Amino acid sequence: LSEKGRQSLLEPFGPGQLKYPKHKTIVKLFEEQVKKTPDNIAVVFGPVHLSYRRLNESANRLGRYLRKRYRVNTGDRVAIRLERSEKMIIAIWGILKAGAAYVPVEPDYPEERISYMLADSDCKLVIHEQQWKNFEEEAKSISDSNPFSVSTPDVLAYVIYTSGSTDQPKGVMIKHSSLVDYCYSVMDAKNITACRSFGLVSTIAADLGITVIFASLIKGAELHIFS
């Protein structure tokens, strides 16, 4: 390639000029938002309305529960296999607060696919409905303060699986740094910073679901989960 041709190909895909908090994890950004708007509604599912304070406190309890009961820590993967509700959002933040990465699993996936995903991602634990009940039985005795953070931007945040339409699904590993970069890029490109209400239509096991969840909750908006 000529130098001119090389630049015409590379420049559109080079580093952007957008300024964003590269040194912070997605959890840190969420906790900062909780401090700013503790009483604002964060998550809505039917009659359930969780404020930012309540969402954060519930996630803190779960994060502490996972650390104490199952020794979940940085580098571990924890699967979420819950029906659509506010619980799956609490589970996401709770796992991240424990320092682990979450693996979203749709409950109605074929058992063969679920078994493959859990084995391939080497999950330490699966949060399903019964596991959630176990947590709720102990939740009130657990501190709701922010647990000590063990995550850094280079730590894994989640593992999301491809459709597997041509072969076995493949797990894509996303770090906190990439997730923060993505969220700020989306908010800038789509001009949604001022949006006050987001609707979660997609599954949390798809990119669209991840976009809506994190873009809304690190900016203080309401996340409405549709059944």
XYZ file of C-alpha atoms in Angstrom:
227
model
C 0.000 0.000 0.000
C 1.031 3.566 -0.553
C 1.318 5.721 2.589
C -1.857 7.567 1.573
C -3.754 4.304 1.091
C -2.455 2.959 4.390
C -3.654 6.036 6.306
C -7.060 5.990 4.621
C -7.566 2.460 5.911
C -6.100 2.847 9.395
C -7.248 6.294 10.521
C -10.999 5.513 10.780
C -10.186 2.619 13.121
C -7.570 4.357 15.255
C -7.954 5.515 18.860
C -10.799 7.957 19.359
C -10.544 11.314 21.097
C -13.359 10.681 23.575
C -12.322 11.255 27.181
C -13.606 8.711 29.673
C -12.438 7.261 33.043
C -10.015 4.613 31.803
C -8.659 3.985 35.306
C -12.035 3.001 36.789
C -13.964 -0.268 36.789
C -17.642 -0.462 35.887
C -18.362 -1.170 39.585
C -16.615 2.020 40.679
C -18.659 4.051 38.193
C -21.877 2.470 39.464
C -21.008 3.151 43.106
C -20.236 6.780 42.256
C -23.654 7.086 40.643
C -25.289 5.584 43.749
C -23.728 8.358 45.821
C -25.071 10.998 43.439
C -28.649 9.694 43.173
C -29.293 7.226 46.025
C -33.057 7.769 46.099
C -33.674 7.791 42.348
C -35.312 4.703 40.858
C -32.752 2.396 39.264
C -34.679 -0.760 38.289
C -38.362 -1.352 37.574
C -39.949 -4.769 37.049
C -43.730 -4.840 37.323
C -44.639 -3.530 40.792
C -41.009 -3.699 41.968
C -39.174 -0.370 42.079
C -35.595 -0.437 43.371
C -33.782 2.791 44.184
C -30.076 3.096 43.467
C -29.439 2.727 47.191
C -31.472 -0.491 47.498
C -29.997 -1.983 44.329
C -26.495 -1.270 45.578
C -27.186 -2.626 49.067
C -28.664 -5.848 47.676
C -25.688 -6.283 45.352
C -23.302 -5.632 48.247
C -24.941 -8.368 50.305
C -24.740 -10.811 47.411
C -21.109 -9.942 46.717
C -20.191 -10.520 50.362
C -22.240 -13.742 50.415
C -20.382 -15.102 47.382
C -17.014 -14.268 48.884
C -17.745 -15.775 52.290
C -19.835 -18.795 51.372
C -18.105 -19.859 48.132
C -14.738 -18.070 48.286
C -15.543 -16.299 45.015
C -12.734 -13.937 44.055
C -10.926 -12.249 41.189
C -10.601 -14.487 38.157
C -13.581 -16.688 39.035
C -16.612 -17.009 36.775
C -20.152 -17.197 38.174
C -23.114 -18.070 35.962
C -26.496 -16.336 36.182
C -29.407 -18.626 35.340
C -32.409 -16.670 36.609
C -35.797 -15.819 35.174
C -36.302 -12.226 34.030
C -36.711 -9.967 37.043
C -34.832 -7.430 39.123
C -32.897 -10.359 40.628
C -30.770 -10.844 37.534
C -29.611 -7.203 37.718
C -28.743 -7.577 41.406
C -26.876 -10.772 40.503
C -24.788 -9.012 37.856
C -23.642 -6.299 40.246
C -23.193 -8.734 43.132
C -20.873 -10.960 41.119
C -18.885 -7.957 39.887
C -18.615 -6.600 43.442
C -17.214 -9.964 44.553
C -14.469 -9.415 41.973
C -15.619 -12.207 39.668
C -16.939 -12.242 36.117
C -20.506 -13.219 35.338
C -21.660 -15.640 32.652
C -25.273 -14.996 31.540
C -27.252 -18.167 30.798
C -30.833 -18.131 29.563
C -32.883 -20.609 31.670
C -34.684 -21.967 28.594
C -31.522 -22.749 26.633
C -31.231 -26.456 25.700
C -29.594 -28.356 28.547
C -26.800 -29.506 26.228
C -25.882 -25.893 25.451
C -26.034 -24.863 29.108
C -23.827 -27.758 30.179
C -21.299 -26.887 27.501
C -21.215 -23.183 28.481
C -20.760 -23.927 32.183
C -17.960 -26.405 31.508
C -16.250 -24.263 28.869
C -16.263 -21.140 31.055
C -15.184 -23.153 34.117
C -17.853 -21.571 36.307
C -17.270 -21.813 40.032
C -20.947 -21.409 40.830
C -24.362 -21.087 39.170
C -26.898 -18.641 40.593
C -30.265 -20.235 39.825
C -33.617 -19.816 41.573
C -32.812 -22.212 44.428
C -29.402 -20.653 44.957
C -31.107 -17.257 45.122
C -33.458 -18.520 47.838
C -30.455 -19.735 49.804
C -28.941 -16.274 49.554
C -32.163 -14.550 50.637
C -32.301 -16.679 53.790
C -28.979 -15.225 54.906
C -29.178 -11.770 53.302
C -30.441 -9.856 56.336
C -27.457 -10.947 58.419
C -24.963 -9.690 55.806
C -23.560 -6.141 55.735
C -24.945 -3.944 52.956
C -21.902 -1.655 52.749
C -19.668 -1.650 49.676
C -17.246 -4.589 49.918
C -13.540 -3.908 49.510
C -12.820 -3.791 45.792
C -10.359 -6.320 44.399
C -11.020 -5.530 40.742
C -8.962 -3.429 38.365
C -9.707 -2.317 34.790
C -7.760 -5.345 33.508
C -9.928 -7.849 35.395
C -12.564 -9.880 33.558
C -16.124 -8.506 33.846
C -18.164 -11.066 31.940
C -18.081 -13.909 29.420
C -20.769 -13.844 26.735
C -21.366 -16.705 24.323
C -21.942 -16.545 20.584
C -24.958 -18.150 18.945
C -23.018 -21.228 17.913
C -24.917 -21.364 14.625
C -22.057 -23.095 12.791
C -20.336 -24.926 15.653
C -20.184 -24.918 19.443
C -20.813 -21.445 20.954
C -17.657 -19.532 21.800
C -17.131 -17.523 24.958
C -16.007 -13.926 24.450
C -14.137 -12.558 27.485
C -14.699 -8.853 28.224
C -12.638 -6.895 30.761
C -13.810 -3.922 32.819
C -11.676 -1.588 30.705
C -13.371 -2.714 27.493
C -16.850 -2.470 29.028
C -16.257 1.079 30.283
C -14.797 2.092 26.901
C -17.818 0.586 25.129
C -20.404 2.254 27.366
C -18.946 5.725 26.956
C -18.517 5.220 23.217
C -22.157 4.189 22.826
C -23.399 7.093 24.930
C -21.343 9.502 22.867
C -22.260 8.062 19.466
C -25.980 7.713 20.175
C -26.390 10.886 22.256
C -28.293 9.042 24.987
C -26.649 10.682 28.002
C -29.781 12.740 28.678
C -32.117 9.758 28.335
C -33.877 9.097 31.654
C -35.554 5.770 30.918
C -34.239 2.598 29.260
C -36.171 -0.535 28.336
C -34.534 -3.959 28.646
C -36.170 -6.029 25.930
C -33.197 -8.214 25.025
C -31.826 -11.104 27.042
C -28.867 -10.312 29.293
C -27.031 -13.025 27.346
C -26.837 -10.754 24.271
C -24.833 -7.610 23.530
C -27.938 -5.430 23.327
C -28.929 -6.355 26.871
C -25.472 -5.492 28.169
C -25.586 -2.139 26.364
C -28.886 -1.148 27.971
C -28.040 -2.349 31.483
C -24.701 -0.632 31.924
C -25.333 2.498 29.859
C -28.391 3.254 31.995
C -27.121 2.391 35.467
C -23.781 4.218 35.366
C -25.596 7.397 34.297
C -28.442 7.435 36.827
C -31.341 6.496 34.549
C -34.230 4.078 35.135
C -33.892 0.543 33.775
C -37.274 -1.015 32.972
C -37.223 -4.798 32.596
C -39.931 -6.099 30.279
C -41.268 -9.577 30.907
